[in-house]
Amino acid sequence: MRVKYDVDTQLLFQIGDPLDHACACTIHNRMYELANLNAVNLNVVVKKGELPAFIQSCKQLGVKGFDITMPHKSDIIPLCDEVEPFSREFSCVNHVKIRDGKLIGVGLDGLGMVMAIEDSGFPIYGSKVLMLGAGAVSGPIAAELCQRGASSVVILNRTVSKAEKITISLKKYFPTLQATAMSMTLENLCSCAPEADLVVQCTSLGMSGHQGDYEDLTFIDLLPKDACVADVIFNPERTSILARAEARGLRVLNGMGMLVNQEKAMMKFHFGVDLGPEFALEGEETLLMALVMRQLRTRRLTRKGASK
Ligand SMILES: NC(=O)c1ccc[n+]([C@@H]2O[C@H](COP(=O)([O-])OP(=O)(O)OC[C@H]3O[C@@H](n4cnc5c(N)ncnc54)[C@H](OP(=O)(O)O)[C@@H]3O)[C@@H](O)[C@H]2O)c1
C-alpha cells in the first residue's frame, strides 16, 4: 500500500482484550480509504482497569477516537462526558470520539440494523414488532425501531426477566408504546406471529458455531404475508428461520446489512462523512474479506496452540 500518512493523519484505535480475533480495524481502514481520508485505525490491547490511563494517553496524542470491544463496553460509560441516551440505557457504547478533550460515546448496533431494515424498503412507522431475544443487541434495536414510529413491541426471551427489563426501558422513552415481555415458548411464538409485521431475530440461535437452533419453525408460517424477518446473524447467510421465511416469499434480511450500516454510521459519527448507496456492495465485500482473514488467523492461532 502507498504510504501517505503524515503529520495530519488522524489516528483512531480499536481497543479490547484480547484482540486476537478482532477484524474491525481492517474494515475501518478500508472505509477510510474509500472515503479518501488521511486516517488510520490500529489495534491496541487495553486490559481491564487500564481505560483511564489509555484515555489520558489518547488526549495527549490527539487521538480522534476509538471503538470498543470486550471487556470495556460498560466500563467506558462513566468515563465519557456525553453518551447517546439509548446507548447509556442499554450499556452498549461501542464508539467514542474525542472532541476538545471531551469523550462522546455511542452504540451503533441498533442504528445499523434499523438502517438495514429501512434500506430493504420495509415501512417501520406504525409497524408491530416481534423481537426474539433480549441480549445485548435487542434493546438498542427495539429503541431505534420505536424512535422511527413502531407502534408496538413484543419481546420473547428464554429468560423473561431480561425481556421485561427492556420493555421497562422502552416505556421510559416511549410512554404510549405497547411493550410486552414474554417467555420464548412455541405457544407464545405461535400466538404472537399472526400479529407481527416485523420479526427481529436477536438470539444466537442458528449462528455458526453456536449449539442450538429453533426446534420448531411453524410460527414463521403464521406470519402475515407481507411481514419482514430480519436476523442479526450473518454467518450462515441464511439461518433456519430466514430460510423458512424466504421459502414463504417473505421479505428477509440477514445481519450483514446491520454490519455494513454500522460502518456507514461509524463514518458519519467520527468524520461526518456520508457513504452513498454505491458503497453497499463495496462495504459487504470488505466485510466478507475481513471475516475470511479472521477465520484464517483463528486457524493459525489454533494450530500454533496445538503444536505447543
Ligand atoms: N450483525 C451484527 O452487526 C451483529 C452485531 C452484534 C451481535 N450480532 C449477533 O447477535 C447475536 C446476539 O448477540 P448479543 O451480543 O445480543 O448476545 P447475548 O447478549 O449473549 O444474548 C444472546 C441471546 O440469545 C439467547 N439465547 C442464547 N442461547 C439460547 C438458547 N439455547 N435458547 C434460547 N435462547 C438462547 C439469549 O437468551 P437468554 O437471555 O435467555 O440467555 C439472549 O437473548 C449473536 O449471534 C451475535 O453474533 C450481530
Short mmCIF file of C-alpha atoms and ligand atoms in Angstrom, two decimals:
data_model
loop_
_atom_site.label_atom_id
_atom_site.label_comp_id
_atom_site.label_asym_id
_atom_site.label_seq_id
_atom_site.Cartn_x
_atom_site.Cartn_y
_atom_site.Cartn_z
CA MET A 1 0.00 0.00 0.00
CA ARG A 2 1.24 3.52 -0.84
CA VAL A 3 2.42 5.28 2.33
CA LYS A 4 0.60 8.57 2.62
CA TYR A 5 0.49 9.11 6.35
CA ASP A 6 1.94 12.39 7.61
CA VAL A 7 1.57 14.87 10.48
CA ASP A 8 -2.09 15.42 9.52
CA THR A 9 -3.00 11.74 9.74
CA GLN A 10 -5.96 11.19 12.05
CA LEU A 11 -5.34 8.39 14.50
CA LEU A 12 -8.06 6.02 15.74
CA PHE A 13 -7.88 2.76 17.67
CA GLN A 14 -9.80 -0.40 18.23
CA ILE A 15 -9.37 -1.42 21.86
CA GLY A 16 -10.15 -4.58 23.81
CA ASP A 17 -8.54 -7.60 25.38
CA PRO A 18 -7.93 -9.99 23.75
CA LEU A 19 -7.86 -8.73 20.17
CA ASP A 20 -6.53 -11.90 18.52
CA HIS A 21 -9.78 -12.40 16.59
CA ALA A 22 -10.65 -8.73 16.03
CA CYS A 23 -11.08 -7.55 12.47
CA ALA A 24 -12.81 -4.17 12.87
CA CYS A 25 -9.69 -2.11 12.29
CA THR A 26 -9.07 -3.81 8.91
CA ILE A 27 -12.62 -2.90 7.94
CA HIS A 28 -12.41 0.68 9.22
CA ASN A 29 -9.14 1.29 7.36
CA ARG A 30 -10.79 0.22 4.10
CA MET A 31 -13.67 2.64 4.80
CA TYR A 32 -11.22 5.50 5.34
CA GLU A 33 -9.56 4.57 2.05
CA LEU A 34 -12.91 4.53 0.22
CA ALA A 35 -13.70 7.99 1.58
CA ASN A 36 -10.16 9.17 0.73
CA LEU A 37 -9.45 10.13 4.35
CA ASN A 38 -5.99 10.64 5.77
CA ALA A 39 -6.68 8.41 8.77
CA VAL A 40 -5.53 5.12 10.22
CA ASN A 41 -7.03 2.69 12.73
CA LEU A 42 -4.82 0.43 14.85
CA ASN A 43 -5.49 -2.39 17.32
CA VAL A 44 -4.45 -1.62 20.89
CA VAL A 45 -4.78 -4.16 23.68
CA VAL A 46 -6.15 -2.36 26.74
CA LYS A 47 -6.57 -4.53 29.80
CA LYS A 48 -9.48 -4.28 32.23
CA GLY A 49 -8.80 -1.40 34.64
CA GLU A 50 -6.46 0.37 32.20
CA LEU A 51 -9.11 2.51 30.48
CA PRO A 52 -8.44 5.77 32.43
CA ALA A 53 -4.70 5.66 31.62
CA PHE A 54 -5.45 4.80 27.99
CA ILE A 55 -7.85 7.75 27.68
CA GLN A 56 -5.29 10.12 29.17
CA SER A 57 -2.74 8.96 26.56
CA CYS A 58 -5.28 9.43 23.76
CA LYS A 59 -5.87 13.01 24.81
CA GLN A 60 -2.13 13.70 24.90
CA LEU A 61 -1.62 12.12 21.46
CA GLY A 62 -4.57 13.97 19.88
CA VAL A 63 -6.32 10.69 19.01
CA LYS A 64 -9.61 11.25 17.15
CA GLY A 65 -11.49 8.31 18.64
CA PHE A 66 -11.66 4.61 19.26
CA ASP A 67 -14.03 1.70 19.12
CA ILE A 68 -14.51 -0.67 21.94
CA THR A 69 -14.91 -4.37 22.30
CA MET A 70 -14.85 -6.68 25.34
CA PRO A 71 -14.26 -6.10 28.24
CA HIS A 72 -14.83 -2.32 28.16
CA LYS A 73 -18.34 -1.80 26.75
CA SER A 74 -19.89 -0.86 30.12
CA ASP A 75 -16.74 0.45 31.84
CA ILE A 76 -16.39 3.21 29.25
CA ILE A 77 -19.74 4.82 30.08
CA PRO A 78 -18.84 6.60 33.36
CA LEU A 79 -15.63 7.84 31.70
CA CYS A 80 -17.50 9.60 28.86
CA ASP A 81 -18.56 13.25 29.04
CA GLU A 82 -21.58 12.61 26.83
CA VAL A 83 -23.36 9.37 25.94
CA GLU A 84 -26.20 8.96 23.45
CA PRO A 85 -29.29 8.20 25.63
CA PHE A 86 -30.24 4.73 24.27
CA SER A 87 -26.59 3.64 24.43
CA ARG A 88 -26.47 4.66 28.09
CA GLU A 89 -29.82 2.98 28.82
CA PHE A 90 -28.69 -0.34 27.33
CA SER A 91 -25.00 -0.02 28.33
CA CYS A 92 -23.87 -0.52 24.78
CA VAL A 93 -21.28 2.11 23.85
CA ASN A 94 -19.01 0.80 21.11
CA HIS A 95 -17.61 4.02 19.59
CA VAL A 96 -16.06 7.04 21.27
CA LYS A 97 -14.92 10.27 19.66
CA ILE A 98 -12.71 12.82 21.37
CA ARG A 99 -13.57 16.46 20.68
CA ASP A 100 -11.91 19.36 22.53
CA GLY A 101 -10.75 16.91 25.19
CA LYS A 102 -14.29 15.56 25.74
CA LEU A 103 -15.33 11.95 25.21
CA ILE A 104 -18.59 11.34 23.34
CA GLY A 105 -19.85 7.75 23.31
CA VAL A 106 -22.39 5.94 21.18
CA GLY A 107 -23.51 2.38 20.38
CA LEU A 108 -24.21 1.72 16.71
CA ASP A 109 -25.67 -1.83 16.76
CA GLY A 110 -29.30 -0.69 16.90
CA LEU A 111 -28.86 2.04 14.32
CA GLY A 112 -27.06 -0.39 11.97
CA MET A 113 -29.94 -2.88 12.00
CA VAL A 114 -32.62 -0.22 11.63
CA MET A 115 -30.79 1.40 8.70
CA ALA A 116 -30.63 -2.05 7.06
CA ILE A 117 -34.38 -2.57 7.57
CA GLU A 118 -35.04 0.86 6.05
CA ASP A 119 -32.74 0.00 3.11
CA SER A 120 -34.89 -3.08 2.46
CA GLY A 121 -37.89 -0.79 1.92
CA PHE A 122 -39.87 -2.10 4.89
CA PRO A 123 -42.07 0.68 6.39
CA ILE A 124 -41.20 0.82 10.10
CA TYR A 125 -43.64 3.60 11.03
CA GLY A 126 -46.77 2.10 12.64
CA SER A 127 -45.43 -1.47 12.44
CA LYS A 128 -45.93 -4.15 15.10
CA VAL A 129 -42.57 -5.60 16.07
CA LEU A 130 -41.79 -9.06 17.43
CA MET A 131 -38.29 -9.23 18.93
CA LEU A 132 -36.81 -12.68 19.54
CA GLY A 133 -34.14 -12.50 22.25
CA ALA A 134 -33.24 -9.95 24.91
CA GLY A 135 -29.43 -9.95 24.84
CA ALA A 136 -27.08 -7.03 24.23
CA VAL A 137 -28.32 -6.12 20.74
CA SER A 138 -32.05 -6.46 21.37
CA GLY A 139 -32.74 -3.30 23.44
CA PRO A 140 -30.85 -0.88 21.18
CA ILE A 141 -32.58 -2.28 18.06
CA ALA A 142 -36.03 -2.08 19.68
CA ALA A 143 -35.35 1.51 20.82
CA GLU A 144 -34.30 2.61 17.31
CA LEU A 145 -37.43 0.98 15.86
CA CYS A 146 -39.61 2.84 18.37
CA GLN A 147 -37.79 6.07 17.54
CA ARG A 148 -38.94 5.55 13.94
CA GLY A 149 -42.55 5.05 14.98
CA ALA A 150 -43.04 1.30 15.53
CA SER A 151 -46.43 1.05 17.24
CA SER A 152 -45.88 -1.97 19.48
CA VAL A 153 -43.07 -4.25 20.60
CA VAL A 154 -43.34 -7.79 21.95
CA ILE A 155 -40.09 -9.29 23.25
CA LEU A 156 -39.82 -13.05 23.68
CA ASN A 157 -36.81 -14.43 25.51
CA ARG A 158 -35.76 -17.64 27.23
CA THR A 159 -35.02 -15.54 30.36
CA VAL A 160 -38.17 -13.42 30.67
CA SER A 161 -36.71 -11.00 33.26
CA LYS A 162 -34.26 -9.70 30.62
CA ALA A 163 -37.12 -9.03 28.19
CA GLU A 164 -39.04 -7.27 30.97
CA LYS A 165 -36.07 -5.03 31.70
CA ILE A 166 -36.01 -3.92 28.06
CA THR A 167 -39.75 -3.19 27.95
CA ILE A 168 -39.42 -1.07 31.11
CA SER A 169 -36.59 0.91 29.47
CA LEU A 170 -38.60 1.37 26.27
CA LYS A 171 -41.62 2.68 28.15
CA LYS A 172 -39.41 5.28 29.83
CA TYR A 173 -38.63 6.82 26.43
CA PHE A 174 -41.91 5.99 24.67
CA PRO A 175 -44.65 6.21 27.35
CA THR A 176 -47.53 5.41 24.96
CA LEU A 177 -45.80 2.38 23.45
CA GLN A 178 -47.41 -1.03 23.83
CA ALA A 179 -44.46 -3.12 25.05
CA THR A 180 -44.84 -6.70 26.27
CA ALA A 181 -42.33 -9.26 27.55
CA MET A 182 -42.97 -12.99 27.38
CA SER A 183 -41.19 -16.30 27.59
CA MET A 184 -39.96 -17.69 24.27
CA THR A 185 -42.14 -20.80 24.13
CA LEU A 186 -43.58 -22.28 20.92
CA GLU A 187 -47.03 -21.39 22.17
CA ASN A 188 -46.09 -17.72 22.56
CA LEU A 189 -44.23 -17.67 19.23
CA CYS A 190 -47.34 -19.03 17.52
CA SER A 191 -49.74 -16.68 19.27
CA CYS A 192 -47.64 -13.56 18.55
CA ALA A 193 -46.70 -14.36 14.92
CA PRO A 194 -50.06 -13.54 13.24
CA GLU A 195 -49.93 -10.02 14.75
CA ALA A 196 -46.33 -9.21 13.75
CA ASP A 197 -45.33 -7.01 10.80
CA LEU A 198 -41.63 -7.23 11.58
CA VAL A 199 -39.70 -10.03 13.32
CA VAL A 200 -36.19 -9.25 14.51
CA GLN A 201 -34.25 -12.37 15.45
CA CYS A 202 -31.71 -11.28 18.09
CA THR A 203 -30.74 -14.57 19.76
CA SER A 204 -27.60 -16.57 18.99
CA LEU A 205 -29.78 -19.49 17.84
CA GLY A 206 -28.72 -20.73 14.41
CA MET A 207 -25.39 -18.90 14.44
CA SER A 208 -22.46 -20.87 13.06
CA GLY A 209 -20.54 -22.36 15.99
CA HIS A 210 -23.44 -21.89 18.43
CA GLN A 211 -25.07 -25.06 19.70
CA GLY A 212 -28.80 -24.77 19.37
CA ASP A 213 -31.43 -23.61 16.93
CA TYR A 214 -35.20 -23.09 16.85
CA GLU A 215 -36.67 -26.57 17.23
CA ASP A 216 -40.00 -25.72 15.62
CA LEU A 217 -40.41 -23.05 12.97
CA THR A 218 -44.14 -23.37 12.37
CA PHE A 219 -44.63 -19.87 13.81
CA ILE A 220 -43.00 -18.47 10.66
CA ASP A 221 -45.88 -19.94 8.63
CA LEU A 222 -48.30 -17.90 10.77
CA LEU A 223 -46.75 -14.50 9.96
CA PRO A 224 -48.77 -12.17 7.69
CA LYS A 225 -47.76 -12.50 4.01
CA ASP A 226 -46.21 -9.01 3.86
CA ALA A 227 -44.17 -9.46 7.05
CA CYS A 228 -40.42 -8.90 7.15
CA VAL A 229 -37.99 -11.16 9.03
CA ALA A 230 -34.59 -9.70 9.97
CA ASP A 231 -31.84 -11.71 11.63
CA VAL A 232 -28.80 -10.20 13.38
CA ILE A 233 -26.78 -13.29 12.38
CA PHE A 234 -24.70 -13.10 9.18
CA ASN A 235 -22.98 -16.48 9.39
CA PRO A 236 -24.60 -18.57 7.98
CA GLU A 237 -26.02 -16.27 5.35
CA ARG A 238 -29.44 -17.89 5.82
CA THR A 239 -30.30 -19.12 9.32
CA SER A 240 -33.06 -21.72 9.54
CA ILE A 241 -35.58 -19.03 10.46
CA LEU A 242 -34.63 -16.88 7.44
CA ALA A 243 -34.66 -19.86 5.10
CA ARG A 244 -38.18 -20.77 6.23
CA ALA A 245 -39.39 -17.16 5.84
CA GLU A 246 -37.76 -16.86 2.42
CA ALA A 247 -39.36 -20.11 1.27
CA ARG A 248 -42.70 -18.49 2.11
CA GLY A 249 -41.79 -15.47 -0.03
CA LEU A 250 -41.46 -13.07 2.94
CA ARG A 251 -39.02 -10.17 2.89
CA VAL A 252 -35.84 -11.32 4.71
CA LEU A 253 -32.54 -9.76 5.66
CA ASN A 254 -29.55 -11.18 7.49
CA GLY A 255 -27.03 -9.47 9.80
CA MET A 256 -24.70 -8.40 7.01
CA GLY A 257 -26.72 -5.24 6.32
CA MET A 258 -26.56 -4.44 10.04
CA LEU A 259 -22.76 -4.69 9.95
CA VAL A 260 -22.40 -2.66 6.74
CA ASN A 261 -24.66 0.08 8.08
CA GLN A 262 -22.72 0.24 11.32
CA GLU A 263 -19.69 1.10 9.22
CA LYS A 264 -21.69 3.82 7.46
CA ALA A 265 -22.86 5.16 10.82
CA MET A 266 -19.29 4.98 12.17
CA MET A 267 -18.04 7.13 9.25
CA LYS A 268 -20.76 9.69 9.94
CA PHE A 269 -20.07 9.69 13.69
CA HIS A 270 -16.29 10.11 13.53
CA PHE A 271 -15.81 12.07 10.31
CA GLY A 272 -19.22 13.47 9.30
CA VAL A 273 -18.85 11.53 6.02
CA ASP A 274 -21.90 10.09 4.23
CA LEU A 275 -21.03 6.96 2.27
CA GLY A 276 -23.59 6.81 -0.54
CA PRO A 277 -25.72 3.83 -1.66
CA GLU A 278 -22.98 2.76 -4.11
CA PHE A 279 -20.95 1.86 -1.01
CA ALA A 280 -23.22 -1.10 -0.04
CA LEU A 281 -21.57 -3.69 -2.31
CA GLU A 282 -18.04 -2.47 -1.58
CA GLY A 283 -18.84 -2.46 2.14
CA GLU A 284 -20.17 -6.00 2.05
CA GLU A 285 -17.14 -7.27 0.12
CA THR A 286 -14.78 -5.57 2.59
CA LEU A 287 -16.58 -7.21 5.49
CA LEU A 288 -16.56 -10.63 3.89
CA MET A 289 -12.83 -10.36 3.17
CA ALA A 290 -12.11 -9.26 6.75
CA LEU A 291 -14.16 -12.17 8.11
CA VAL A 292 -12.27 -14.67 5.94
CA MET A 293 -8.98 -13.18 7.13
CA ARG A 294 -10.21 -13.54 10.72
CA GLN A 295 -11.03 -17.20 10.13
CA LEU A 296 -7.55 -17.79 8.72
CA ARG A 297 -5.95 -16.04 11.68
CA THR A 298 -8.05 -18.09 14.12
CA ARG A 299 -6.96 -21.28 12.35
CA ARG A 300 -3.31 -20.25 12.54
CA LEU A 301 -3.63 -19.41 16.26
CA THR A 302 -5.37 -22.74 16.95
CA ARG A 303 -2.62 -24.65 15.13
CA LYS A 304 0.08 -22.72 16.97
CA GLY A 305 -1.65 -23.52 20.30
CA ALA A 306 -1.95 -27.22 19.39
CA SER A 307 1.72 -27.54 18.45
CA LYS A 308 2.94 -26.09 21.79
N1 LIG B 1 -24.81 -8.27 12.59
C1 LIG B 1 -24.20 -7.56 13.52
O1 LIG B 1 -23.71 -6.46 13.26
C2 LIG B 1 -24.17 -8.08 14.94
C3 LIG B 1 -23.69 -7.25 15.97
C4 LIG B 1 -23.67 -7.76 17.27
C5 LIG B 1 -24.11 -9.06 17.53
N2 LIG B 1 -24.55 -9.82 16.48
C6 LIG B 1 -25.06 -11.20 16.73
O2 LIG B 1 -26.21 -11.09 17.55
C7 LIG B 1 -26.38 -12.28 18.30
C8 LIG B 1 -26.70 -11.92 19.74
O3 LIG B 1 -25.64 -11.13 20.25
P1 LIG B 1 -25.73 -10.48 21.72
O4 LIG B 1 -24.49 -9.70 21.91
O5 LIG B 1 -27.05 -9.83 21.92
O6 LIG B 1 -25.64 -11.81 22.60
P2 LIG B 1 -26.08 -12.02 24.13
O7 LIG B 1 -26.12 -10.74 24.88
O8 LIG B 1 -25.22 -13.12 24.63
O9 LIG B 1 -27.59 -12.57 24.00
C9 LIG B 1 -27.83 -13.85 23.46
C10 LIG B 1 -29.33 -14.03 23.25
O10 LIG B 1 -29.56 -15.33 22.69
C11 LIG B 1 -30.40 -16.09 23.58
N3 LIG B 1 -30.00 -17.49 23.56
C12 LIG B 1 -28.74 -18.00 23.52
N4 LIG B 1 -28.78 -19.35 23.51
C13 LIG B 1 -30.09 -19.69 23.55
C14 LIG B 1 -30.78 -20.94 23.57
N5 LIG B 1 -30.12 -22.12 23.54
N6 LIG B 1 -32.14 -20.93 23.60
C15 LIG B 1 -32.81 -19.76 23.63
N7 LIG B 1 -32.22 -18.54 23.62
C16 LIG B 1 -30.88 -18.51 23.59
C17 LIG B 1 -30.19 -15.46 24.95
O11 LIG B 1 -31.26 -15.78 25.80
P3 LIG B 1 -31.06 -15.64 27.40
O12 LIG B 1 -31.15 -14.17 27.69
O13 LIG B 1 -32.18 -16.42 27.97
O14 LIG B 1 -29.72 -16.20 27.73
C18 LIG B 1 -30.14 -13.97 24.55
O15 LIG B 1 -31.43 -13.48 24.26
C19 LIG B 1 -25.08 -13.07 18.14
O16 LIG B 1 -25.33 -14.11 17.23
C20 LIG B 1 -24.12 -12.07 17.55
O17 LIG B 1 -23.15 -12.67 16.70
C21 LIG B 1 -24.61 -9.37 15.21
#
